[in-house]
CSV table of C-alpha atoms in Angstrom, one decimal:
chain,number,residue,atom,x,y,z
A,29,UNK,CA,0.0,0.0,0.0
A,30,UNK,CA,1.4,3.4,-0.9
A,31,UNK,CA,1.7,6.4,1.4
A,32,UNK,CA,-1.0,8.2,-0.6
A,33,UNK,CA,-3.4,5.3,0.1
A,34,UNK,CA,-2.5,5.2,3.7
A,35,UNK,CA,-3.0,9.0,4.1
A,36,UNK,CA,-6.3,8.8,2.2
A,37,UNK,CA,-7.6,6.1,4.6
A,38,UNK,CA,-6.6,8.0,7.7
A,39,UNK,CA,-8.2,11.2,6.4
A,40,UNK,CA,-11.4,9.2,6.1
A,41,UNK,CA,-10.8,8.2,9.7
A,42,UNK,CA,-10.5,4.6,8.7
A,43,UNK,CA,-8.5,2.4,11.2
A,44,UNK,CA,-7.1,0.3,8.4
A,45,UNK,CA,-4.9,3.3,7.4
A,46,UNK,CA,-3.4,3.3,10.9
A,47,UNK,CA,-2.8,-0.4,10.8
A,48,UNK,CA,-1.1,-0.1,7.4
A,49,UNK,CA,1.0,2.8,8.6
A,50,UNK,CA,2.1,0.9,11.7
A,51,UNK,CA,3.0,-2.2,9.6
A,52,UNK,CA,5.2,-0.2,7.4
A,53,UNK,CA,6.9,2.2,9.9
A,54,UNK,CA,6.7,0.8,13.4
A,55,UNK,CA,10.2,-0.6,13.4
A,56,UNK,CA,11.6,2.7,12.3
A,57,UNK,CA,9.7,4.7,14.9
A,58,UNK,CA,10.8,2.3,17.6
A,59,UNK,CA,14.4,2.8,16.5
A,60,UNK,CA,14.1,6.5,16.7
A,61,UNK,CA,12.4,6.6,20.0
A,62,UNK,CA,14.7,4.0,21.6
A,63,UNK,CA,17.7,6.1,20.5
A,64,UNK,CA,16.4,8.9,22.6
A,65,UNK,CA,14.7,7.1,25.5
A,66,UNK,CA,16.9,4.1,25.9
A,67,UNK,CA,15.4,0.7,26.5
A,68,UNK,CA,12.4,1.6,28.7
A,69,UNK,CA,9.9,-0.5,26.7
A,70,UNK,CA,6.8,1.0,28.4
A,71,UNK,CA,7.9,4.6,27.5
A,72,UNK,CA,8.8,3.6,24.0
A,73,UNK,CA,5.4,1.9,23.4
A,74,UNK,CA,3.5,4.9,24.8
A,75,UNK,CA,5.7,7.3,22.7
A,76,UNK,CA,5.0,5.4,19.5
A,77,UNK,CA,1.3,5.3,20.2
A,78,UNK,CA,1.3,9.0,20.9
A,79,UNK,CA,3.0,9.5,17.5
A,80,UNK,CA,0.2,7.6,15.8
A,81,UNK,CA,-2.4,9.6,17.7
A,82,UNK,CA,-0.8,13.0,16.9
A,83,UNK,CA,-0.6,12.0,13.3
A,84,UNK,CA,-4.2,11.0,13.2
A,85,UNK,CA,-5.3,14.2,14.9
A,86,UNK,CA,-3.5,16.5,12.5
A,87,UNK,CA,-3.7,14.4,9.3
A,88,UNK,CA,-5.2,17.3,7.3
A,89,UNK,CA,-2.1,19.5,7.7
A,90,UNK,CA,0.3,17.1,6.0
A,91,UNK,CA,1.4,17.9,2.5
A,92,UNK,CA,3.0,14.9,0.8
A,93,UNK,CA,4.5,17.3,-1.8
A,94,UNK,CA,6.6,19.0,0.8
A,95,UNK,CA,7.8,15.8,2.7
A,96,UNK,CA,7.0,12.1,2.7
A,97,UNK,CA,4.6,10.5,5.2
A,98,UNK,CA,7.6,8.8,6.9
A,99,UNK,CA,9.4,12.1,7.4
A,100,UNK,CA,6.3,13.6,9.2
A,101,UNK,CA,6.2,10.5,11.4
A,102,UNK,CA,9.9,10.7,12.2
A,103,UNK,CA,9.6,14.3,13.2
A,104,UNK,CA,6.6,13.6,15.4
A,105,UNK,CA,8.2,10.6,17.0
A,106,UNK,CA,11.4,12.5,17.7
A,107,UNK,CA,9.7,15.5,19.3
A,108,UNK,CA,7.4,13.2,21.3
A,109,UNK,CA,10.4,11.3,22.6
A,110,UNK,CA,12.2,14.5,23.5
A,111,UNK,CA,9.3,15.8,25.5
A,112,UNK,CA,9.1,12.4,27.3
A,113,UNK,CA,12.8,12.6,28.1
A,114,UNK,CA,12.5,16.1,29.6
A,115,UNK,CA,9.5,15.0,31.7
A,116,UNK,CA,11.3,11.8,32.9
A,117,UNK,CA,14.2,13.8,34.0
A,118,UNK,CA,12.0,16.4,35.8
A,119,UNK,CA,9.8,13.9,37.6
A,120,UNK,CA,12.3,11.2,38.4
A,121,UNK,CA,15.1,13.6,39.1
A,122,UNK,CA,17.9,11.2,38.5
A,123,UNK,CA,21.4,12.6,37.9
A,124,UNK,CA,22.0,10.3,35.0
A,125,UNK,CA,19.4,8.4,33.0
A,126,UNK,CA,21.0,5.0,32.1
A,127,UNK,CA,21.0,3.4,28.8
A,128,UNK,CA,20.6,6.6,26.7
A,129,UNK,CA,23.2,8.4,24.7
A,130,UNK,CA,25.4,11.1,26.2
A,131,UNK,CA,23.8,13.8,24.1
A,132,UNK,CA,20.4,12.7,25.3
A,133,UNK,CA,21.6,12.9,28.9
A,134,UNK,CA,23.1,16.3,28.4
A,135,UNK,CA,19.9,17.5,26.7
A,136,UNK,CA,17.8,16.2,29.6
A,137,UNK,CA,20.0,18.0,32.1
A,138,UNK,CA,20.4,21.3,30.3
A,139,UNK,CA,16.6,21.4,29.5
A,140,UNK,CA,15.8,21.8,33.2
A,141,UNK,CA,17.1,25.3,32.8
A,142,UNK,CA,14.3,27.3,31.2
A,143,UNK,CA,16.8,29.6,29.3
A,144,UNK,CA,18.0,26.7,27.2
A,145,UNK,CA,14.4,26.0,26.1
A,146,UNK,CA,13.8,29.5,24.7
A,147,UNK,CA,14.4,29.5,20.9
A,148,UNK,CA,13.4,32.5,18.7
A,149,UNK,CA,11.9,32.1,15.3
A,150,UNK,CA,14.8,34.0,13.8
A,151,UNK,CA,17.3,31.6,15.3
A,152,UNK,CA,15.5,28.7,13.7
A,153,UNK,CA,15.6,30.4,10.3
A,154,UNK,CA,19.3,30.9,10.8
A,155,UNK,CA,19.7,27.2,11.7
A,156,UNK,CA,17.8,26.1,8.6
A,157,UNK,CA,20.2,28.1,6.4
A,158,UNK,CA,23.2,26.7,8.2
A,159,UNK,CA,22.1,23.1,7.9
A,160,UNK,CA,21.1,23.6,4.2
A,161,UNK,CA,24.6,25.0,3.5
A,162,UNK,CA,26.5,22.1,4.9
A,163,UNK,CA,28.0,19.4,2.7
A,164,UNK,CA,25.9,16.2,2.7
A,165,UNK,CA,28.1,14.2,5.1
A,166,UNK,CA,28.3,17.0,7.6
A,167,UNK,CA,24.6,17.5,7.4
A,168,UNK,CA,24.1,13.8,8.1
A,169,UNK,CA,26.4,14.1,11.2
A,170,UNK,CA,24.5,17.1,12.6
A,171,UNK,CA,21.1,15.6,12.0
A,172,UNK,CA,22.0,12.2,13.5
A,173,UNK,CA,23.6,13.9,16.5
A,174,UNK,CA,21.3,16.8,17.2
A,175,UNK,CA,18.0,15.8,15.6
A,176,UNK,CA,18.0,12.0,16.4
A,177,UNK,CA,20.3,12.3,19.5
A,178,UNK,CA,22.3,9.3,18.4
A,179,UNK,CA,25.5,8.5,20.3
A,180,UNK,CA,28.9,8.8,18.6
A,181,UNK,CA,29.2,5.1,18.6
A,182,UNK,CA,26.0,4.5,16.7
A,183,UNK,CA,26.9,7.3,14.3
A,184,UNK,CA,30.3,5.9,13.7
A,185,UNK,CA,28.9,2.4,12.9
A,186,UNK,CA,26.2,3.8,10.6
A,187,UNK,CA,28.6,6.1,8.7
A,188,UNK,CA,31.5,3.7,8.6
A,189,UNK,CA,33.8,6.0,10.6
A,190,UNK,CA,35.7,5.7,13.8
A,191,UNK,CA,34.3,7.1,17.0
A,192,UNK,CA,37.3,9.5,17.3
A,193,UNK,CA,36.7,10.8,13.8
A,194,UNK,CA,33.0,11.4,14.5
A,195,UNK,CA,33.8,13.2,17.8
A,196,UNK,CA,36.4,15.3,16.1
A,197,UNK,CA,34.3,16.2,13.1
A,198,UNK,CA,31.3,17.1,15.4
A,199,UNK,CA,33.6,19.2,17.6
A,200,UNK,CA,34.7,21.3,14.6
A,201,UNK,CA,31.1,21.6,13.4
A,202,UNK,CA,29.9,22.7,16.8
A,203,UNK,CA,32.6,25.3,17.0
A,204,UNK,CA,31.7,26.6,13.6
A,205,UNK,CA,28.0,26.8,14.5
A,206,UNK,CA,28.7,28.6,17.7
A,207,UNK,CA,31.0,31.1,15.9
A,208,UNK,CA,28.5,31.7,13.1
A,209,UNK,CA,25.7,32.1,15.6
A,210,UNK,CA,27.7,34.6,17.6
A,211,UNK,CA,28.5,36.7,14.4
A,212,UNK,CA,24.9,36.5,13.2
A,213,UNK,CA,23.6,37.7,16.6
A,214,UNK,CA,26.0,40.6,16.6
A,215,UNK,CA,24.8,41.6,13.1
A,216,UNK,CA,21.1,41.2,14.1
A,217,UNK,CA,21.6,43.6,17.0
A,218,UNK,CA,23.4,46.0,14.7
B,21,UNK,CA,25.1,28.1,22.6
B,22,UNK,CA,24.7,24.8,24.5
B,23,UNK,CA,24.0,21.3,23.2
B,24,UNK,CA,20.5,21.6,24.4
B,25,UNK,CA,20.0,24.8,22.4
B,26,UNK,CA,21.3,23.0,19.3
B,27,UNK,CA,18.9,20.2,19.9
B,28,UNK,CA,16.0,22.7,20.3
B,29,UNK,CA,17.1,24.7,17.2
B,30,UNK,CA,17.0,21.4,15.2
B,31,UNK,CA,13.4,21.0,16.3
B,32,UNK,CA,12.6,24.0,14.0
B,33,UNK,CA,14.3,22.4,11.0
B,34,UNK,CA,12.3,22.7,7.8
B,35,UNK,CA,10.8,19.4,7.0
B,36,UNK,CA,12.2,19.4,3.5
B,37,UNK,CA,15.7,19.2,5.1
B,38,UNK,CA,14.7,15.9,6.8
B,39,UNK,CA,13.7,14.0,3.7
B,40,UNK,CA,16.6,11.7,4.3
B,41,UNK,CA,16.8,7.9,4.7
B,42,UNK,CA,19.7,7.7,7.1
B,43,UNK,CA,17.8,5.6,9.7
B,44,UNK,CA,16.1,3.5,7.1
B,45,UNK,CA,19.5,2.6,5.8
B,46,UNK,CA,20.6,1.6,9.4
B,47,UNK,CA,17.6,-0.7,9.6
B,48,UNK,CA,18.2,-2.1,6.2
B,49,UNK,CA,21.8,-2.9,6.9
B,50,UNK,CA,20.7,-4.6,10.2
B,51,UNK,CA,22.6,-2.1,12.2
B,52,UNK,CA,19.6,-1.5,14.5
B,53,UNK,CA,19.8,-4.7,16.4
B,54,UNK,CA,18.8,-3.1,19.7
B,55,UNK,CA,15.5,-2.0,18.2
B,56,UNK,CA,14.7,-5.5,16.9
B,57,UNK,CA,15.1,-6.8,20.5
B,58,UNK,CA,13.0,-4.0,21.7
B,59,UNK,CA,10.4,-4.5,19.1
B,60,UNK,CA,10.0,-8.1,20.2
B,61,UNK,CA,9.8,-7.0,23.8
B,62,UNK,CA,7.0,-4.6,23.2
B,63,UNK,CA,5.1,-7.2,21.2
B,64,UNK,CA,5.8,-5.3,18.0
B,65,UNK,CA,5.2,-6.6,14.5
B,66,UNK,CA,6.8,-9.8,13.2
B,67,UNK,CA,6.6,-11.0,9.7
B,68,UNK,CA,3.1,-11.8,8.7
B,69,UNK,CA,1.6,-10.7,12.0
B,70,UNK,CA,-1.3,-8.3,11.9
B,71,UNK,CA,-1.1,-4.9,13.6
B,72,UNK,CA,-3.6,-4.7,16.4
B,73,UNK,CA,-4.5,-1.3,17.6
B,74,UNK,CA,-3.9,-1.3,21.3
B,75,UNK,CA,-6.7,-0.2,23.7
B,76,UNK,CA,-5.1,3.0,24.8
B,77,UNK,CA,-4.6,4.1,21.2
B,78,UNK,CA,-8.1,3.0,20.2
B,79,UNK,CA,-9.5,5.0,23.1
B,80,UNK,CA,-7.6,8.1,22.0
B,81,UNK,CA,-8.8,7.8,18.4
B,82,UNK,CA,-12.4,7.3,19.5
B,83,UNK,CA,-12.3,10.3,21.8
B,84,UNK,CA,-10.8,12.4,19.1
B,85,UNK,CA,-13.6,11.4,16.6
B,86,UNK,CA,-16.3,12.1,19.3
B,87,UNK,CA,-14.7,15.5,20.1
B,88,UNK,CA,-14.6,16.5,16.4
B,89,UNK,CA,-18.2,15.3,15.8
B,90,UNK,CA,-19.5,17.2,18.8
B,91,UNK,CA,-17.8,20.4,17.6
B,92,UNK,CA,-19.2,20.0,14.2
B,93,UNK,CA,-22.7,19.3,15.5
B,94,UNK,CA,-22.6,22.3,17.8
B,95,UNK,CA,-21.6,24.6,14.9
B,96,UNK,CA,-24.2,23.3,12.6
B,97,UNK,CA,-26.9,23.7,15.3
B,98,UNK,CA,-26.1,27.3,15.8
B,99,UNK,CA,-25.6,28.2,12.2
B,100,UNK,CA,-25.5,25.8,9.3
B,101,UNK,CA,-23.8,28.0,6.8
B,102,UNK,CA,-20.2,29.1,7.3
B,103,UNK,CA,-20.9,32.7,6.2
B,104,UNK,CA,-23.8,32.9,8.6
B,105,UNK,CA,-21.6,31.5,11.3
B,106,UNK,CA,-19.0,34.3,10.7
B,107,UNK,CA,-21.8,36.9,10.8
B,108,UNK,CA,-23.0,35.6,14.1
B,109,UNK,CA,-19.5,35.9,15.5
B,110,UNK,CA,-19.1,39.4,14.2
B,111,UNK,CA,-22.5,40.3,15.7
B,112,UNK,CA,-21.5,39.0,19.0
B,113,UNK,CA,-18.3,41.1,19.0
B,114,UNK,CA,-20.3,44.2,17.9
B,115,UNK,CA,-22.8,43.6,20.7
B,116,UNK,CA,-20.0,43.4,23.3
B,117,UNK,CA,-18.4,46.6,22.1
B,118,UNK,CA,-21.8,48.4,22.2
B,119,UNK,CA,-22.3,47.2,25.8
B,120,UNK,CA,-18.9,48.3,26.9
B,121,UNK,CA,-19.4,51.7,25.2
B,122,UNK,CA,-22.8,52.2,27.0
B,123,UNK,CA,-21.2,51.5,30.3
B,124,UNK,CA,-18.3,54.0,29.7
B,125,UNK,CA,-20.7,56.8,28.5
B,126,UNK,CA,-22.9,56.1,31.5
B,127,UNK,CA,-20.0,56.5,33.9
B,128,UNK,CA,-18.8,59.7,32.1
B,129,UNK,CA,-22.3,61.2,32.2
B,130,UNK,CA,-22.7,60.5,35.9
B,131,UNK,CA,-19.3,62.1,36.5
B,132,UNK,CA,-20.2,65.2,34.6
B,133,UNK,CA,-23.6,65.5,36.4
B,134,UNK,CA,-22.0,65.0,39.8
B,135,UNK,CA,-19.3,67.5,39.0
B,136,UNK,CA,-21.8,70.1,38.0
B,137,UNK,CA,-23.9,69.6,41.2
B,138,UNK,CA,-20.8,70.0,43.3
B,139,UNK,CA,-19.8,73.1,41.4
B,140,UNK,CA,-23.3,74.6,41.9
B,141,UNK,CA,-23.2,73.9,45.6
B,142,UNK,CA,-19.7,75.4,46.0
B,143,UNK,CA,-20.8,78.5,44.1
B,144,UNK,CA,-23.9,78.9,46.2
B,145,UNK,CA,-21.8,78.7,49.4
B,146,UNK,CA,-19.3,81.2,48.2
B,147,UNK,CA,-22.1,83.6,47.1
B,148,UNK,CA,-23.8,83.3,50.5
B,149,UNK,CA,-20.5,84.1,52.2
B,150,UNK,CA,-20.1,87.2,50.0
B,151,UNK,CA,-23.6,88.4,50.7
B,152,UNK,CA,-23.1,88.1,54.5
B,153,UNK,CA,-19.9,90.1,54.2
B,154,UNK,CA,-21.7,92.9,52.3
B,155,UNK,CA,-24.5,92.9,54.9
B,156,UNK,CA,-22.0,93.2,57.8
B,157,UNK,CA,-20.2,96.1,56.0
B,158,UNK,CA,-23.5,97.9,55.4
B,159,UNK,CA,-24.6,97.4,59.1
B,160,UNK,CA,-21.2,98.7,60.2
B,161,UNK,CA,-21.5,101.8,57.9
B,162,UNK,CA,-25.1,102.7,59.1
B,163,UNK,CA,-24.0,102.3,62.7
B,164,UNK,CA,-21.3,104.9,62.2
């Protein structure tokens, strides 16, 4: 069944569309969510279910010409998992959540500070331009690390690099982003 | 710029920049072994197995359908046609503005009336004082 067929069924509020969508993409969604939340199966299951429900609720706003069905699902799953991660950290108040990547732990910690959560629209526009301007491989590194919160180990395995090479490349990219952001902010403020 | 900020900034990434297949490739090359074990643990799909919508998800879907139906029915009850619905809303706003304006003008009118009454009273008092002074002066003059 094609994505168009699935979308059409869900727009008609037909459960079959949901079943088809899950058959096709559940594995991928579990992979994304597990990468952020670790191996807490109950949280993962709830997160994936929330993803389906959010998609179902907002189905009329998805434009398959702009992005594929799976891309929308990936974004929803990722954001749902991040929210769950922040809440887990806040409520359980553990100093270090086991079994998740370092970047996910750092994110969970730093997000408790409200200042780190405030992001302006202009900053996001800048970020889009920066990411779009990167070479393909660098873009993949940034997206894997800061969008999907994958560990350097997972990234290295996926991209056929060593962990040291991944960390080194990411460090240079991070420095570049920080420098460019700083310059951009100065220009913005005149 | 912290790592958390970078993660949050990425949340605003344009969806067209995410039309990649990085993770699909991971799964295809069997690099996502952890997720396979997890999938088994949460009773996920195996080859040939049918997806069963779990109760919690089904409840959520049914609630959402009920909610949307109720909203639609309510709107149709008040006003079937969309343009009429808009007119009703505009009328409601106009009515509210008129009500507020009536209250404001009422208060202003009362203030003006009260102020005038006070001014009259004060004027009367000061005139009465002046008359008394004139009388006293006349009496003093006639005495002499």
